[in-house]
Tab-separated table of C-alpha atoms and ligand atoms in Angstrom:
chain	number	residue	atom	x	y	z
A	266	MET	CA	128.166	-204.159	95.224
A	267	SER	CA	125.044	-203.836	93.135
A	268	MET	CA	124.751	-200.879	90.761
A	269	PRO	CA	122.335	-198.208	91.923
A	270	LEU	CA	121.143	-197.827	88.325
A	271	GLU	CA	118.861	-199.484	85.824
A	272	LEU	CA	118.146	-199.174	82.136
A	273	GLN	CA	114.608	-198.241	81.187
A	274	CYS	CA	112.778	-198.086	77.855
A	275	VAL	CA	111.794	-194.479	77.086
A	276	ASP	CA	108.643	-195.691	75.300
A	277	CYS	CA	107.090	-198.526	77.344
A	278	GLY	CA	108.961	-198.217	80.661
A	279	GLN	CA	110.285	-201.792	80.681
A	280	LYS	CA	113.333	-202.083	82.970
A	281	TYR	CA	116.609	-203.922	82.405
A	282	SER	CA	119.815	-204.511	84.331
A	283	VAL	CA	122.818	-202.321	83.421
A	284	LYS	CA	124.875	-205.506	83.306
A	285	GLN	CA	123.185	-206.529	80.055
A	286	ILE	CA	124.477	-205.352	76.673
A	287	LEU	CA	121.362	-203.755	75.266
A	288	TYR	CA	120.526	-200.537	73.421
A	289	GLN	CA	116.845	-200.995	72.625
A	290	CYS	CA	113.842	-202.477	74.388
A	291	THR	CA	113.406	-206.140	73.546
A	292	SER	CA	109.625	-205.802	73.478
A	293	CYS	CA	108.920	-202.453	71.747
A	294	LYS	CA	112.325	-201.455	70.254
A	295	GLY	CA	112.252	-198.115	72.114
A	296	LEU	CA	115.602	-196.579	73.118
A	297	LEU	CA	116.883	-197.264	76.608
A	298	GLU	CA	118.027	-194.673	79.105
A	299	VAL	CA	119.904	-194.914	82.372
A	300	LYS	CA	117.664	-194.406	85.405
A	301	HIS	CA	119.358	-193.103	88.533
A	302	ASP	CA	117.877	-193.475	91.984
A	303	LEU	CA	117.117	-189.765	92.333
A	304	GLU	CA	115.580	-190.143	95.796
A	305	ARG	CA	118.883	-191.518	97.081
A	306	LEU	CA	120.948	-188.910	95.202
A	307	ARG	CA	118.812	-186.093	96.620
A	308	LYS	CA	120.105	-186.962	100.110
A	309	LEU	CA	123.804	-186.887	99.141
A	310	ASN	CA	124.548	-183.144	99.007
A	311	LEU	CA	126.116	-183.580	95.605
A	312	LYS	CA	126.614	-179.883	94.933
A	313	ASP	CA	129.112	-179.603	97.807
A	314	LEU	CA	130.852	-182.752	96.625
A	315	PHE	CA	131.197	-181.338	93.076
A	316	GLU	CA	132.568	-178.078	94.483
A	317	GLU	CA	135.144	-179.981	96.559
A	318	ARG	CA	136.313	-181.791	93.436
A	319	TRP	CA	136.534	-178.638	91.280
A	320	ASN	CA	140.308	-178.297	91.637
A	321	ALA	CA	141.133	-182.002	91.791
A	322	LYS	CA	144.571	-182.655	90.292
A	323	THR	CA	144.270	-186.349	89.528
A	324	LEU	CA	141.872	-188.681	87.773
A	325	PRO	CA	139.079	-189.527	87.957
A	326	TYR	CA	137.815	-186.335	89.619
A	327	SER	CA	140.019	-183.972	87.617
A	328	SER	CA	137.968	-185.016	84.570
A	329	GLY	CA	135.063	-182.736	83.710
A	330	VAL	CA	132.934	-185.859	83.362
A	331	TRP	CA	133.976	-188.021	86.300
A	332	ARG	CA	133.752	-185.069	88.680
A	333	TYR	CA	130.001	-185.766	88.449
A	334	LYS	CA	130.371	-189.528	88.702
A	335	GLU	CA	127.382	-190.160	90.992
A	336	LEU	CA	125.051	-188.519	88.480
A	337	ILE	CA	126.669	-190.201	85.490
A	338	PHE	CA	127.951	-193.720	86.039
A	339	PRO	CA	129.068	-194.761	89.538
A	340	VAL	CA	131.357	-197.473	88.244
A	341	ASN	CA	134.533	-198.734	89.958
A	342	ASP	CA	137.552	-196.562	89.174
A	343	GLU	CA	139.387	-199.522	87.556
A	344	CYS	CA	136.850	-199.478	84.707
A	345	ILE	CA	137.315	-195.794	83.950
A	346	VAL	CA	139.034	-194.868	80.678
A	347	SER	CA	139.622	-191.126	80.762
A	348	ARG	CA	141.741	-188.574	78.929
A	349	ASN	CA	140.852	-185.880	81.430
A	350	GLU	CA	138.098	-184.624	79.147
A	351	GLY	CA	135.956	-181.581	79.775
A	352	ASN	CA	137.214	-178.555	81.720
A	353	THR	CA	136.579	-176.491	78.594
A	354	ASN	CA	136.295	-172.720	78.443
A	355	LEU	CA	133.050	-170.833	78.746
A	356	TYR	CA	133.690	-167.665	76.723
A	357	LYS	CA	131.757	-164.698	78.013
A	358	SER	CA	131.754	-162.317	75.045
A	359	GLY	CA	133.013	-161.506	71.581
A	360	LYS	CA	131.777	-160.025	68.343
A	361	TYR	CA	129.642	-163.134	67.795
A	362	ALA	CA	127.395	-161.815	70.598
A	363	GLN	CA	126.779	-158.433	68.931
A	364	TYR	CA	126.184	-160.293	65.697
A	365	ALA	CA	123.475	-162.356	67.375
A	366	GLY	CA	122.001	-159.222	68.980
A	367	LEU	CA	122.357	-160.580	72.516
A	368	ASP	CA	123.882	-158.792	75.518
A	369	ASN	CA	124.657	-161.933	77.532
A	370	PHE	CA	125.699	-164.632	75.123
A	371	MET	CA	128.337	-167.139	76.277
A	372	LEU	CA	129.936	-169.958	74.303
A	373	LYS	CA	130.985	-173.269	75.835
A	374	HIS	CA	133.786	-174.575	73.647
A	375	GLU	CA	133.597	-178.335	73.551
A	376	GLY	CA	136.152	-178.326	70.731
A	377	GLU	CA	138.705	-177.911	73.534
A	378	ASN	CA	138.344	-181.566	74.526
A	379	PRO	CA	141.202	-184.094	74.003
A	380	THR	CA	140.085	-185.099	70.490
A	381	ALA	CA	138.657	-181.644	69.785
A	382	SER	CA	134.933	-182.319	69.992
A	383	PHE	CA	132.170	-182.733	72.561
A	384	LYS	CA	132.095	-186.467	71.820
A	385	ASP	CA	134.885	-187.151	74.334
A	386	ARG	CA	132.484	-186.653	77.232
A	387	GLY	CA	130.137	-189.370	76.033
A	388	MET	CA	133.015	-191.539	74.874
A	389	THR	CA	134.867	-191.711	78.203
A	390	CYS	CA	131.655	-193.031	79.692
A	391	GLY	CA	130.861	-195.349	76.765
A	392	VAL	CA	134.331	-196.920	76.697
A	393	SER	CA	134.278	-197.280	80.485
A	394	ALA	CA	130.914	-199.057	80.102
A	395	ALA	CA	132.531	-201.325	77.500
A	396	ARG	CA	135.140	-202.241	80.112
A	397	PHE	CA	132.487	-202.710	82.781
A	398	LEU	CA	130.696	-205.090	80.415
A	399	GLU	CA	133.967	-206.820	79.503
A	400	ALA	CA	133.774	-205.979	75.791
A	401	ASN	CA	137.058	-205.783	73.895
A	402	SER	CA	135.928	-204.318	70.579
A	403	VAL	CA	133.811	-201.260	69.946
A	404	ALA	CA	132.189	-199.814	66.835
A	405	CYS	CA	130.347	-196.757	65.581
A	406	ALA	CA	128.956	-195.070	62.497
A	407	SER	CA	130.063	-191.492	62.249
A	408	THR	CA	130.137	-188.227	60.382
A	409	GLY	CA	133.652	-187.987	61.799
A	410	ASN	CA	133.846	-186.766	65.367
A	411	THR	CA	132.407	-189.828	67.097
A	412	SER	CA	134.867	-192.027	65.229
A	413	ALA	CA	137.847	-189.800	66.091
A	414	SER	CA	136.889	-189.889	69.739
A	415	MET	CA	136.092	-193.600	69.859
A	416	ALA	CA	139.342	-194.545	68.110
A	417	SER	CA	141.345	-192.486	70.598
A	418	TYR	CA	139.693	-193.863	73.725
A	419	ALA	CA	139.794	-197.422	72.405
A	420	ALA	CA	143.502	-197.077	71.574
A	421	SER	CA	144.225	-195.679	75.011
A	422	CYS	CA	142.971	-198.865	76.670
A	423	GLY	CA	143.925	-201.445	74.043
A	424	MET	CA	140.469	-202.084	72.578
A	425	LYS	CA	139.781	-202.635	68.891
A	426	ALA	CA	137.821	-199.896	67.133
A	427	LEU	CA	135.663	-200.495	64.038
A	428	ILE	CA	134.399	-197.421	62.216
A	429	PHE	CA	131.751	-196.950	59.506
A	430	ILE	CA	131.884	-193.626	57.710
A	431	PRO	CA	130.110	-192.260	54.641
A	432	ASP	CA	132.261	-192.290	51.519
A	433	GLY	CA	133.561	-188.752	50.818
A	434	LYS	CA	132.226	-185.666	52.576
A	435	ILE	CA	133.877	-186.433	55.875
A	436	ALA	CA	136.053	-183.594	57.041
A	437	TYR	CA	139.755	-184.338	56.756
A	438	GLY	CA	140.670	-183.413	60.314
A	439	LYS	CA	138.317	-186.143	61.531
A	440	LEU	CA	139.287	-188.849	59.042
A	441	CYS	CA	142.898	-188.130	59.840
A	442	GLN	CA	142.277	-188.783	63.543
A	443	ALA	CA	140.443	-192.070	62.968
A	444	LEU	CA	143.346	-193.392	60.891
A	445	ALA	CA	146.023	-192.027	63.186
A	446	TYR	CA	144.482	-193.659	66.265
A	447	ASN	CA	144.422	-196.976	64.343
A	448	GLY	CA	140.655	-197.316	64.029
A	449	LYS	CA	139.725	-199.954	61.426
A	450	THR	CA	137.935	-197.555	59.090
A	451	LEU	CA	135.335	-198.656	56.535
A	452	GLN	CA	134.179	-196.034	54.050
A	453	ILE	CA	130.817	-197.292	52.877
A	454	GLN	CA	128.941	-196.448	49.709
A	455	GLY	CA	126.149	-194.510	51.308
A	456	ASN	CA	125.442	-191.723	53.754
A	457	PHE	CA	125.566	-191.585	57.549
A	458	ASP	CA	122.085	-193.078	57.899
A	459	ASP	CA	123.140	-196.119	55.858
A	460	ALA	CA	126.289	-196.447	57.973
A	461	MET	CA	124.169	-196.338	61.116
A	462	THR	CA	121.935	-199.193	59.904
A	463	MET	CA	124.976	-201.206	58.910
A	464	VAL	CA	126.876	-200.809	62.176
A	465	GLN	CA	123.861	-201.932	64.197
A	466	GLN	CA	123.626	-205.127	62.169
A	467	VAL	CA	127.348	-205.803	62.409
A	468	CYS	CA	127.410	-205.214	66.180
A	469	ASP	CA	124.511	-207.623	66.707
A	470	GLN	CA	126.016	-210.257	64.508
A	471	TYR	CA	129.606	-210.142	65.759
A	472	ASN	CA	129.054	-209.190	69.361
A	473	ILE	CA	130.822	-205.844	69.159
A	474	TYR	CA	129.926	-203.092	71.612
A	475	LEU	CA	128.104	-200.250	69.826
A	476	LEU	CA	129.205	-196.752	70.774
A	477	ASN	CA	126.863	-194.470	68.889
A	478	SER	CA	124.620	-192.242	70.981
A	479	ILE	CA	121.966	-194.969	70.819
A	480	ASN	CA	124.162	-196.366	73.617
A	481	PRO	CA	122.639	-195.139	76.892
A	482	PHE	CA	126.035	-194.650	78.593
A	483	ARG	CA	127.187	-192.256	75.855
A	484	ILE	CA	124.265	-190.028	76.778
A	485	GLU	CA	125.193	-190.177	80.468
A	486	GLY	CA	128.718	-188.872	79.845
A	487	GLN	CA	127.401	-186.222	77.493
A	488	LYS	CA	125.270	-184.750	80.306
A	489	ALA	CA	128.453	-183.452	81.939
A	490	ILE	CA	128.484	-180.491	79.507
A	491	VAL	CA	125.535	-178.947	81.287
A	492	PHE	CA	126.786	-179.866	84.767
A	493	GLU	CA	130.097	-178.162	84.040
A	494	ILE	CA	128.495	-175.055	82.502
A	495	LEU	CA	126.270	-174.624	85.549
A	496	GLN	CA	129.177	-175.106	87.906
A	497	GLN	CA	131.159	-172.471	85.945
A	498	LEU	CA	128.176	-170.163	86.459
A	499	ASP	CA	128.042	-170.902	90.202
A	500	TRP	CA	124.856	-172.873	89.613
A	501	GLN	CA	123.011	-169.806	88.291
A	502	VAL	CA	120.740	-171.116	85.562
A	503	PRO	CA	120.754	-169.198	82.243
A	504	ASP	CA	117.546	-168.490	80.315
A	505	TRP	CA	118.571	-170.485	77.264
A	506	PHE	CA	120.878	-173.187	75.976
A	507	VAL	CA	121.342	-173.311	72.223
A	508	MET	CA	123.025	-176.136	70.321
A	509	PRO	CA	123.179	-177.892	66.943
A	510	GLY	CA	121.111	-181.026	66.325
A	511	GLY	CA	122.210	-183.927	64.110
A	512	ASN	CA	121.677	-187.432	65.456
A	513	LEU	CA	120.062	-185.628	68.437
A	514	GLY	CA	121.981	-187.345	71.225
A	515	ASN	CA	123.630	-184.225	72.620
A	516	ASN	CA	120.460	-182.228	73.235
A	517	SER	CA	118.755	-185.333	74.658
A	518	ALA	CA	121.640	-185.597	77.107
A	519	LEU	CA	121.567	-181.919	78.022
A	520	THR	CA	117.861	-181.943	78.891
A	521	LYS	CA	118.200	-185.251	80.761
A	522	GLY	CA	120.975	-183.720	82.858
A	523	LEU	CA	118.932	-180.599	83.553
A	524	ARG	CA	115.928	-182.633	84.518
A	525	GLU	CA	117.917	-184.711	86.988
A	526	LEU	CA	119.492	-181.610	88.565
A	527	TYR	CA	116.007	-180.151	88.879
A	528	GLU	CA	114.554	-183.309	90.384
A	529	ILE	CA	117.276	-183.645	93.003
A	530	GLY	CA	116.981	-179.953	93.887
A	531	ILE	CA	120.367	-178.632	92.685
A	532	ILE	CA	118.603	-176.159	90.375
A	533	SER	CA	115.136	-174.699	90.782
A	534	LYS	CA	114.687	-172.984	87.422
A	535	ILE	CA	114.161	-174.768	84.104
A	536	PRO	CA	116.016	-173.066	81.232
A	537	ARG	CA	114.745	-173.338	77.661
A	538	VAL	CA	116.720	-175.287	75.092
A	539	ALA	CA	116.919	-174.391	71.396
A	540	VAL	CA	118.002	-177.116	68.970
A	541	ILE	CA	119.270	-175.828	65.632
A	542	GLN	CA	119.319	-177.907	62.451
A	543	ALA	CA	120.722	-177.178	59.008
A	544	GLU	CA	117.905	-176.343	56.573
A	545	LYS	CA	118.867	-179.182	54.251
A	546	SER	CA	119.120	-181.804	57.043
A	547	ASN	CA	116.139	-180.820	59.162
A	548	PRO	CA	113.812	-183.736	60.014
A	549	LEU	CA	113.273	-182.635	63.628
A	550	TYR	CA	112.595	-179.041	62.609
A	551	ARG	CA	110.010	-180.116	60.033
A	552	MET	CA	108.224	-182.323	62.503
A	553	TRP	CA	108.274	-179.551	65.088
A	554	LYS	CA	107.166	-176.780	62.753
A	555	GLU	CA	104.508	-178.706	60.878
A	556	LYS	CA	103.327	-180.614	63.962
A	557	LYS	CA	103.259	-183.890	62.107
A	558	ASP	CA	104.689	-187.380	62.619
A	559	PHE	CA	108.429	-187.868	62.386
A	560	GLU	CA	109.641	-188.461	58.853
A	561	PRO	CA	113.300	-189.014	57.969
A	562	HIS	CA	114.864	-186.578	55.482
A	563	PRO	CA	115.566	-188.727	52.404
A	564	ASP	CA	118.581	-186.835	51.110
A	565	PRO	CA	120.312	-184.800	53.809
A	566	ASP	CA	122.965	-182.344	52.704
A	567	THR	CA	124.908	-179.472	54.300
A	568	ILE	CA	128.367	-177.932	54.465
A	569	ALA	CA	128.124	-178.715	58.205
A	570	THR	CA	128.931	-182.374	57.427
A	571	ALA	CA	128.882	-183.291	61.141
A	572	ILE	CA	125.092	-182.918	61.117
A	573	LYS	CA	124.356	-184.193	57.644
A	574	ILE	CA	121.870	-186.710	59.025
A	575	GLY	CA	118.379	-187.545	57.765
A	576	ASN	CA	117.222	-190.190	60.207
A	577	PRO	CA	118.431	-189.254	63.713
A	578	VAL	CA	118.261	-192.186	66.120
A	579	SER	CA	117.434	-190.107	69.198
A	580	TRP	CA	114.570	-187.984	67.859
A	581	LYS	CA	112.084	-189.264	70.443
A	582	LYS	CA	114.380	-188.647	73.409
A	583	SER	CA	115.196	-185.254	71.973
A	584	LEU	CA	111.567	-184.242	71.572
A	585	LYS	CA	110.712	-185.382	75.074
A	586	GLY	CA	113.456	-183.152	76.494
A	587	ILE	CA	112.468	-180.166	74.361
A	588	GLU	CA	108.856	-180.454	75.494
A	589	TRP	CA	109.916	-180.753	79.152
A	590	CYS	CA	111.813	-177.439	79.057
A	591	ASP	CA	109.460	-175.552	76.724
A	592	GLY	CA	112.248	-175.565	74.146
A	593	VAL	CA	112.222	-174.778	70.446
A	594	VAL	CA	113.643	-176.155	67.213
A	595	GLU	CA	114.978	-173.789	64.548
A	596	GLN	CA	116.707	-174.196	61.209
A	597	VAL	CA	119.443	-172.149	59.569
A	598	SER	CA	120.648	-171.850	55.974
A	599	GLU	CA	124.094	-172.719	54.654
A	600	GLN	CA	124.907	-169.012	54.341
A	601	GLU	CA	123.745	-168.337	57.901
A	602	ILE	CA	125.934	-171.167	59.250
A	603	MET	CA	129.057	-169.931	57.485
A	604	ASP	CA	128.510	-166.255	58.309
A	605	ALA	CA	127.971	-167.125	61.971
A	606	LYS	CA	131.148	-169.169	61.765
A	607	ALA	CA	133.057	-166.154	60.454
A	608	MET	CA	131.888	-164.320	63.595
A	609	VAL	CA	132.844	-167.131	65.989
A	610	ASP	CA	136.216	-167.488	64.251
A	611	GLY	CA	136.672	-163.718	64.065
A	612	SER	CA	136.118	-163.485	67.828
A	613	GLY	CA	139.351	-165.434	68.179
A	614	ILE	CA	137.470	-168.514	69.358
A	615	GLY	CA	136.860	-170.587	66.226
A	616	ALA	CA	134.775	-173.699	65.596
A	617	GLU	CA	133.763	-176.109	62.855
A	618	PRO	CA	130.645	-175.332	60.766
A	619	ALA	CA	128.073	-177.487	62.643
A	620	SER	CA	128.996	-175.799	65.934
A	621	CYS	CA	128.178	-172.407	64.503
A	622	CYS	CA	124.510	-173.358	64.149
A	623	SER	CA	124.399	-172.312	67.808
A	624	VAL	CA	125.253	-168.713	66.929
A	625	ALA	CA	123.269	-168.631	63.658
A	626	GLY	CA	120.251	-170.080	65.485
A	627	ALA	CA	120.506	-167.654	68.404
A	628	ARG	CA	120.617	-164.731	65.970
A	629	LYS	CA	117.524	-166.013	64.218
A	630	LEU	CA	115.621	-166.613	67.444
A	631	ARG	CA	116.603	-163.099	68.603
A	632	GLU	CA	115.345	-161.618	65.313
A	633	LYS	CA	112.060	-163.449	65.716
A	634	GLY	CA	111.737	-162.135	69.275
A	635	VAL	CA	111.813	-165.639	70.769
A	636	MET	CA	114.976	-164.695	72.666
A	637	LYS	CA	115.109	-161.302	74.368
A	638	LYS	CA	118.089	-158.967	74.074
A	639	ASP	CA	118.999	-159.321	77.747
A	640	ASP	CA	118.333	-163.067	78.077
A	641	VAL	CA	121.278	-165.038	79.414
A	642	VAL	CA	122.115	-167.490	76.634
A	643	VAL	CA	124.738	-170.264	76.537
A	644	GLY	CA	125.633	-171.678	73.122
A	645	VAL	CA	127.498	-174.946	72.743
A	646	LEU	CA	130.375	-175.078	70.242
A	647	THR	CA	130.677	-178.776	69.523
A	648	GLY	CA	133.890	-179.071	67.493
A	649	HIS	CA	137.232	-177.355	66.874
A	650	LEU	CA	137.963	-174.999	63.981
A	651	LEU	CA	140.719	-177.297	62.651
A	652	LYS	CA	138.415	-180.288	62.223
A	653	ASP	CA	137.342	-178.937	58.850
A	654	PRO	CA	139.943	-176.578	57.357
A	655	ASN	CA	138.468	-176.864	53.848
A	656	ALA	CA	135.133	-175.270	54.776
A	657	THR	CA	136.949	-172.301	56.324
A	658	ILE	CA	139.460	-171.788	53.546
A	659	TYR	CA	136.930	-172.055	50.715
A	660	TYR	CA	134.695	-169.525	52.489
A	661	HIS	CA	137.546	-167.025	52.742
A	662	LEU	CA	138.530	-167.676	49.120
A	663	ASP	CA	134.855	-167.229	48.162
A	664	GLU	CA	134.882	-170.621	46.477
A	665	LEU	CA	131.645	-172.014	47.867
A	666	LYS	CA	129.333	-170.475	45.264
A	667	ASP	CA	128.428	-173.894	43.885
A	668	GLN	CA	126.950	-174.608	47.330
A	669	GLY	CA	125.057	-171.313	47.307
A	670	ILE	CA	127.382	-169.670	49.846
A	671	THR	CA	129.250	-166.393	49.377
A	672	GLY	CA	132.230	-165.442	51.506
A	673	ALA	CA	130.395	-162.437	52.895
A	674	PHE	CA	132.894	-161.825	55.710
A	675	ARG	CA	135.895	-163.217	53.890
A	676	ASN	CA	139.515	-162.565	54.729
A	677	PRO	CA	141.444	-163.975	51.780
A	678	PRO	CA	145.244	-164.188	51.768
A	679	LEU	CA	146.945	-161.455	49.778
A	680	GLN	CA	149.386	-162.510	47.105
A	681	VAL	CA	152.633	-160.598	47.448
A	682	GLU	CA	156.027	-161.059	45.916
B	43	F0G	N1	128.282	-180.854	66.149
B	43	F0G	C1	129.281	-181.658	65.805
B	43	F0G	C2	130.625	-181.055	65.592
B	43	F0G	C3	129.060	-183.047	65.650
B	43	F0G	O1	130.068	-183.843	65.313
B	43	F0G	C4	127.760	-183.570	65.833
B	43	F0G	C5	127.483	-184.982	65.652
B	43	F0G	C6	126.757	-182.669	66.217
B	43	F0G	C7	127.049	-181.333	66.361
B	43	F0G	C8	125.364	-183.114	66.473
B	43	F0G	O2	125.236	-183.780	67.677
B	43	F0G	O3	124.329	-185.896	66.784
B	43	F0G	O4	124.248	-185.407	69.200
B	43	F0G	O5	122.809	-184.132	67.607
B	43	F0G	N2	128.306	-185.806	65.141
B	43	F0G	C9	128.095	-187.248	65.067
B	43	F0G	C10	129.366	-187.948	64.653
B	43	F0G	C11	126.893	-187.678	64.345
B	43	F0G	O6	129.300	-189.044	64.080
B	43	F0G	O7	130.442	-187.441	64.931
B	43	F0G	P1	124.078	-184.875	67.841
């Protein structure tokens, strides 16, 4: 059976078969995206199908990604590598919401995935694509979560995993997973952007399947976050989605998913999307704010190491999506990230620093009047609290002063005999 999908260059429109291993356009180097036949999908009554699958007990439809298979990757079930990802909680309230000044602020906790970050949604699809394309080794550059996820999914189906990470500054919870799942882990002398350049060269040279979000199938799986949120909300569309931005794959996926739902008539309202960057790793924000050409940040830095990225590969896709939904880009300081984190954690929910950009950013956009008090807002928490215990503990011990952060809402342990 032929695949009802194609790959298409986001810049020049050139089309390619999905059976080819390709991440960029061979003529203009633009990124590729998966094109679904939306006319055909429009006729399928997908919403009813997704509702029927909601309580499925077995794979693939019990997965919060494969439940939406037709809109993601309609591959044969034998190719699917799944750990039953997704099905994460959408928290309705907590003190984080008062802190942000919003009456209807929900948090989708993607840290509740099998390897404790949102990456599992893209990875189940990426590793299944690797199988579809008959690859037996996969590789990625990572600030930690992508590598943890890739190593797990590769191990679960007997593939080899090759990982490039920046030397130092990768959170221990993540490094620990990569090693535990037997990923061949190379700590390079350089930052994430250097690792990204290196892994692309190595994949080309040695014919290894690249699983960063430059891979169009990663983006497809990632879209399931928004499908699942909307299904949890009975397909009522919120006013805003707010999420952190690093390599900018996740927000590109979210807007692509929304756009497809809109085009096939499952939703009729377009929500706005806010992408939040750390002040010291903010190339998209600067471009957005100053309305100038994209320029990489030469020396990215932030306590939110997951998004310590200066040259995000998906900036064009991201921008296209933000423009489509009348979205915004905001930045938050190190102090704002960690204080917002204290609120997310203190609500009993908990998340790693990068995730908490969602709450810090919402608070800022509320203060500026961009978001209204009664807007319905969904924030995405991208990773689990335990991914980065050091950041949390040093905040509560008030030992982050050298990074310009005070433990404003600290809860230090008391020494008793
Ligand atoms: N939050 C967390 C916890 C992340 O790990 C990442 C990205 C992001 C947000 C940003 O998402 O890159 O799609 O804009 N982590 C990647 C990694 C880069 O290697 O794990 P993005």
